[in-house]
Amino acid sequence: MNNYLETKHLHIQKLISEHYGFLIQNIEPAQRGFVGETFIINSVEGKSFFAKIVANTNTTNILPALFEIHQIGFEYAIYPIKTLKGKFFIPYNDRFLIVFNFIEEKSAENVSAKDYARLVIQLHGLKGKLTTPLEAESFSATYQDSFWDIWEKIKALRIQSKEFQTMKTELSDSEERIKRYWDFYHATAKTCQGLSLEFVPTHGDIPINVLRDKQGRHHLVDWDGFKMAPRERDLWNSAEKSTVIEEYLKEFPDFQINQAVCRYYTLFRYFDDLWGFLDAILKTNEGSDIAGYSDQIIETCFRELDARISKFIR
């Protein structure tokens, strides 16, 4: 570890010890996501905690609700640990440091359809039990002001990575199709704004953010998008006659999936992922990261999600 990282870890260790009262043995870097830096905190008592440093208030705003669902018996989520003064985070430079419980992951293989359905059923079943206010879905098409700016910056980049060049070529070849998606996305958002829909607590990114612990239990992580929204927000990627929907209807037999809402969330995921990966490429100088993000754009957006979207946009 270089001197900068060692100093940084010591600073974080000191802050957590002061505000949480933990006797810390060491701090280990964890896998970094798009939202912020992550660490594993190991205490001298043998307990571990998960820490995240974030820059935006979207994450800090959902912490009270995330804490409450744990308190009322939802056992399948990572939850924030309060400081000695009862706070959910502590200031860290111009960002926020949050400590969560730690889930010792056994594996991260794809969750089965029945386990996926069980998690969604349990979460949606919290409607009427959760008292902490949550942001409500507005169906506002995101990245209105920044998506095409980032697009032009990517086109102007001169990176010789094979993966980047392959992605850039496919991006250019797909421009007209993506513009059709963009227009349909905005039109669908307006359609959904005019619908009368039931809102429930939703995660928004369940298929990816599931950990399986050593006891075989599944837990939801990365709750940055926790909000009140239509049930389709957690079900859009399941076919109408899939095992997930069949299991879900056993618990909520009156539910009828709305295809317009599913189309909105499919397109939201497309542009959210595409914007996120392109933005990440602009912000990194690491060749391996650029190659990885480029591959993700091709695999996730131009293969997996394109296949779904092509069913309703010709």
XYZ file of C-alpha atoms in Angstrom:
314
model
C 0.000 0.000 0.000
C 1.421 3.429 -0.926
C 1.767 6.224 1.622
C -1.294 8.092 0.352
C -3.603 5.093 0.743
C -2.115 4.208 4.112
C -2.700 7.755 5.389
C -6.233 7.720 3.981
C -7.066 4.402 5.658
C -5.690 5.640 8.975
C -7.856 8.757 8.706
C -10.958 6.672 7.977
C -10.092 4.305 10.823
C -9.762 7.239 13.232
C -13.103 8.737 12.145
C -14.984 5.451 12.491
C -13.425 4.718 15.884
C -14.403 8.160 17.174
C -17.956 8.208 15.820
C -18.923 4.536 16.142
C -16.810 3.374 19.080
C -15.303 0.428 17.172
C -11.871 -0.902 18.062
C -10.550 -1.440 14.551
C -7.946 -4.008 13.634
C -7.633 -3.102 9.949
C -9.368 -1.684 6.887
C -9.458 -3.444 3.518
C -10.488 -1.885 0.208
C -13.600 -3.533 -1.238
C -14.756 -3.617 -4.842
C -15.591 -0.094 -5.964
C -18.887 0.591 -7.668
C -20.200 3.617 -9.546
C -21.644 5.253 -6.441
C -18.554 5.487 -4.236
C -15.485 3.998 -2.606
C -16.062 0.954 -0.409
C -14.149 -0.663 2.448
C -14.374 -3.622 4.801
C -13.786 -2.697 8.448
C -12.485 -5.489 10.698
C -12.729 -4.951 14.464
C -10.506 -6.474 17.141
C -13.583 -8.340 18.449
C -13.772 -10.248 15.173
C -16.760 -8.363 13.741
C -16.723 -6.884 10.246
C -18.567 -3.904 8.809
C -18.974 -2.462 5.341
C -18.190 1.223 4.755
C -18.992 3.408 1.761
C -17.910 6.946 0.893
C -20.440 8.737 -1.313
C -20.658 12.211 -2.796
C -24.375 12.623 -3.402
C -27.300 12.966 -1.036
C -29.430 10.379 -2.866
C -27.702 7.678 -0.839
C -27.876 9.477 2.507
C -31.565 10.319 2.013
C -32.636 6.663 1.864
C -30.754 5.606 5.021
C -33.600 6.215 7.542
C -36.002 4.093 5.468
C -33.371 1.399 4.948
C -32.793 1.306 8.702
C -36.542 1.106 9.365
C -37.204 -1.871 7.078
C -34.586 -3.800 9.049
C -36.258 -2.759 12.306
C -39.688 -3.956 11.136
C -38.410 -7.368 10.141
C -37.151 -7.250 6.555
C -34.111 -9.483 6.973
C -32.877 -9.474 3.394
C -31.160 -6.082 3.151
C -27.899 -4.491 4.097
C -28.671 -1.737 6.631
C -26.850 1.319 8.049
C -25.249 1.300 11.490
C -25.933 4.398 13.595
C -23.128 6.464 15.097
C -22.793 6.919 18.854
C -24.904 10.078 18.438
C -27.603 8.284 16.456
C -26.584 9.620 13.037
C -26.650 7.556 9.838
C -23.419 8.970 8.378
C -20.468 11.197 9.189
C -18.962 13.991 7.054
C -15.797 13.019 5.200
C -14.167 15.974 3.436
C -16.923 17.079 1.022
C -18.543 13.628 1.009
C -20.287 11.253 3.422
C -18.994 8.140 5.172
C -21.604 5.456 5.893
C -21.116 2.205 7.818
C -23.318 -0.830 7.107
C -23.603 -4.337 8.468
C -21.340 -6.798 6.654
C -22.594 -9.805 4.704
C -19.965 -12.488 4.294
C -20.598 -13.497 0.729
C -20.391 -17.144 -0.246
C -21.131 -16.643 -3.904
C -22.554 -14.126 -6.336
C -24.065 -16.488 -8.867
C -27.346 -15.547 -10.502
C -30.225 -15.778 -8.049
C -32.866 -18.360 -8.938
C -36.259 -17.213 -10.211
C -38.025 -18.394 -7.045
C -35.534 -16.666 -4.743
C -35.759 -13.524 -6.846
C -39.562 -13.591 -6.596
C -39.373 -14.165 -2.828
C -37.183 -11.076 -2.356
C -39.511 -8.911 -4.443
C -42.617 -10.245 -2.674
C -41.131 -9.546 0.758
C -40.064 -6.028 -0.238
C -43.344 -5.060 -1.906
C -45.180 -6.504 1.077
C -43.763 -3.650 3.182
C -46.346 -1.296 1.688
C -48.339 0.193 4.568
C -45.720 -0.882 7.131
C -42.910 1.509 6.223
C -43.510 4.913 7.845
C -40.347 6.749 6.771
C -41.014 8.918 3.686
C -39.332 7.814 0.464
C -38.933 9.566 -2.857
C -41.750 8.673 -5.255
C -41.267 7.730 -8.886
C -41.817 10.742 -11.156
C -41.173 9.067 -14.533
C -38.859 11.893 -15.501
C -36.609 10.808 -18.367
C -33.115 11.109 -16.911
C -29.907 12.628 -18.304
C -31.835 15.132 -20.433
C -29.040 17.690 -20.238
C -25.944 15.512 -20.075
C -26.409 12.361 -22.154
C -25.607 13.797 -25.578
C -22.804 15.957 -24.152
C -21.113 12.814 -22.860
C -21.833 11.101 -26.184
C -19.927 13.822 -28.086
C -17.007 13.714 -25.639
C -16.698 9.945 -26.102
C -16.715 10.344 -29.893
C -13.841 12.837 -29.573
C -11.669 10.566 -27.400
C -8.521 9.126 -28.969
C -7.996 5.907 -27.036
C -6.250 3.035 -28.810
C -7.698 0.245 -26.662
C -9.096 -2.506 -28.895
C -12.166 -2.825 -26.669
C -12.786 0.928 -26.712
C -12.414 1.158 -30.487
C -14.828 -1.754 -30.975
C -17.363 -0.108 -28.664
C -16.889 3.309 -30.279
C -17.507 1.875 -33.750
C -20.662 0.126 -32.578
C -21.762 3.298 -30.792
C -21.403 5.266 -34.018
C -23.198 2.602 -36.060
C -26.046 2.575 -33.510
C -26.563 6.340 -33.292
C -29.791 6.517 -35.294
C -31.266 3.547 -33.430
C -30.335 5.038 -30.058
C -31.965 8.334 -31.025
C -35.178 6.416 -31.784
C -34.905 4.794 -28.360
C -34.344 8.227 -26.807
C -37.497 9.681 -28.377
C -39.553 6.621 -27.410
C -38.155 6.806 -23.863
C -39.356 10.389 -23.407
C -42.747 9.643 -24.939
C -43.172 6.600 -22.685
C -42.222 8.650 -19.619
C -45.036 11.099 -20.422
C -47.484 8.233 -20.914
C -46.593 6.770 -17.517
C -46.994 10.146 -15.821
C -50.648 10.079 -16.852
C -51.372 6.609 -15.486
C -53.004 5.797 -12.149
C -50.564 3.339 -10.581
C -50.146 1.707 -7.183
C -46.798 2.538 -5.568
C -44.886 0.159 -3.281
C -41.356 0.169 -1.810
C -38.981 -0.857 -4.625
C -35.264 -1.523 -4.986
C -34.852 -0.874 -8.712
C -31.849 -3.094 -9.443
C -32.517 -6.485 -7.884
C -31.216 -8.974 -10.449
C -27.665 -7.676 -10.050
C -27.416 -6.612 -6.420
C -28.066 -9.874 -4.593
C -25.537 -11.580 -2.316
C -25.778 -15.145 -1.043
C -24.289 -15.678 2.405
C -22.680 -18.796 3.866
C -26.046 -20.006 5.144
C -27.515 -19.804 1.634
C -29.680 -16.751 2.383
C -30.016 -13.985 -0.184
C -29.610 -10.306 0.682
C -30.231 -7.122 -1.299
C -27.392 -4.583 -1.439
C -26.817 -1.212 -3.151
C -30.074 0.494 -2.220
C -29.210 3.858 -3.759
C -32.377 3.743 -5.869
C -34.752 2.824 -3.008
C -38.062 4.587 -3.756
C -41.831 4.241 -3.899
C -42.744 3.152 -7.402
C -44.961 0.786 -9.405
C -44.361 -2.922 -8.868
C -43.035 -3.162 -12.430
C -39.867 -1.363 -11.342
C -38.681 -4.666 -9.832
C -40.408 -6.907 -12.385
C -39.819 -5.324 -15.810
C -37.157 -7.869 -16.757
C -39.423 -10.876 -16.137
C -41.608 -12.230 -18.934
C -45.358 -12.328 -18.256
C -45.405 -16.118 -17.965
C -42.047 -16.470 -16.212
C -41.506 -18.285 -12.917
C -40.909 -14.917 -11.216
C -44.323 -13.586 -12.266
C -46.052 -16.888 -11.500
C -44.622 -16.871 -7.965
C -45.411 -13.175 -7.541
C -49.062 -13.662 -8.535
C -49.490 -16.324 -5.853
C -48.947 -13.551 -3.294
C -50.515 -10.671 -5.254
C -53.175 -12.348 -7.449
C -54.856 -9.076 -8.473
C -51.686 -7.601 -9.960
C -51.745 -7.031 -13.725
C -48.414 -6.091 -15.252
C -48.515 -2.837 -17.230
C -46.455 -3.128 -20.410
C -46.076 0.640 -20.853
C -44.445 0.845 -17.422
C -42.214 -2.143 -18.228
C -41.116 -0.433 -21.442
C -40.268 2.708 -19.469
C -38.073 0.782 -17.031
C -36.396 -1.184 -19.827
C -35.440 2.067 -21.546
C -34.477 3.659 -18.228
C -32.082 0.783 -17.594
C -30.664 1.115 -21.109
C -29.854 4.809 -20.798
C -28.848 4.583 -17.142
C -26.296 1.870 -17.944
C -25.089 3.498 -21.159
C -24.704 6.909 -19.509
C -23.010 5.351 -16.478
C -20.438 3.365 -18.460
C -19.662 6.264 -20.829
C -19.265 8.652 -17.898
C -16.987 6.145 -16.138
C -14.767 5.937 -19.238
C -14.406 9.723 -19.237
C -13.371 9.710 -15.578
C -10.696 6.997 -15.625
C -7.179 6.724 -17.004
C -6.888 3.004 -16.270
C -6.665 0.973 -19.467
C -8.175 -2.119 -17.861
C -11.165 -0.097 -16.599
C -11.744 1.466 -20.017
C -11.665 -1.987 -21.627
C -14.065 -3.364 -19.011
C -16.563 -0.510 -19.336
C -16.412 -0.754 -23.140
C -17.160 -4.475 -22.993
C -20.043 -3.817 -20.578
C -21.626 -1.329 -22.991
C -21.549 -3.890 -25.794
C -22.747 -6.810 -23.679
C -25.347 -5.063 -21.495
C -26.711 -2.312 -23.742
C -26.067 -3.442 -27.318
C -26.803 -7.119 -26.727
C -28.982 -7.885 -23.694
C -31.106 -4.731 -23.470
C -31.230 -4.160 -27.221
C -32.788 -7.606 -27.596
C -35.572 -6.602 -25.192
C -36.141 -3.172 -26.696
C -36.288 -4.494 -30.263
C -39.479 -6.336 -29.297
C -41.382 -3.057 -28.922
C -39.347 -0.578 -31.023
C -38.742 -1.516 -34.654
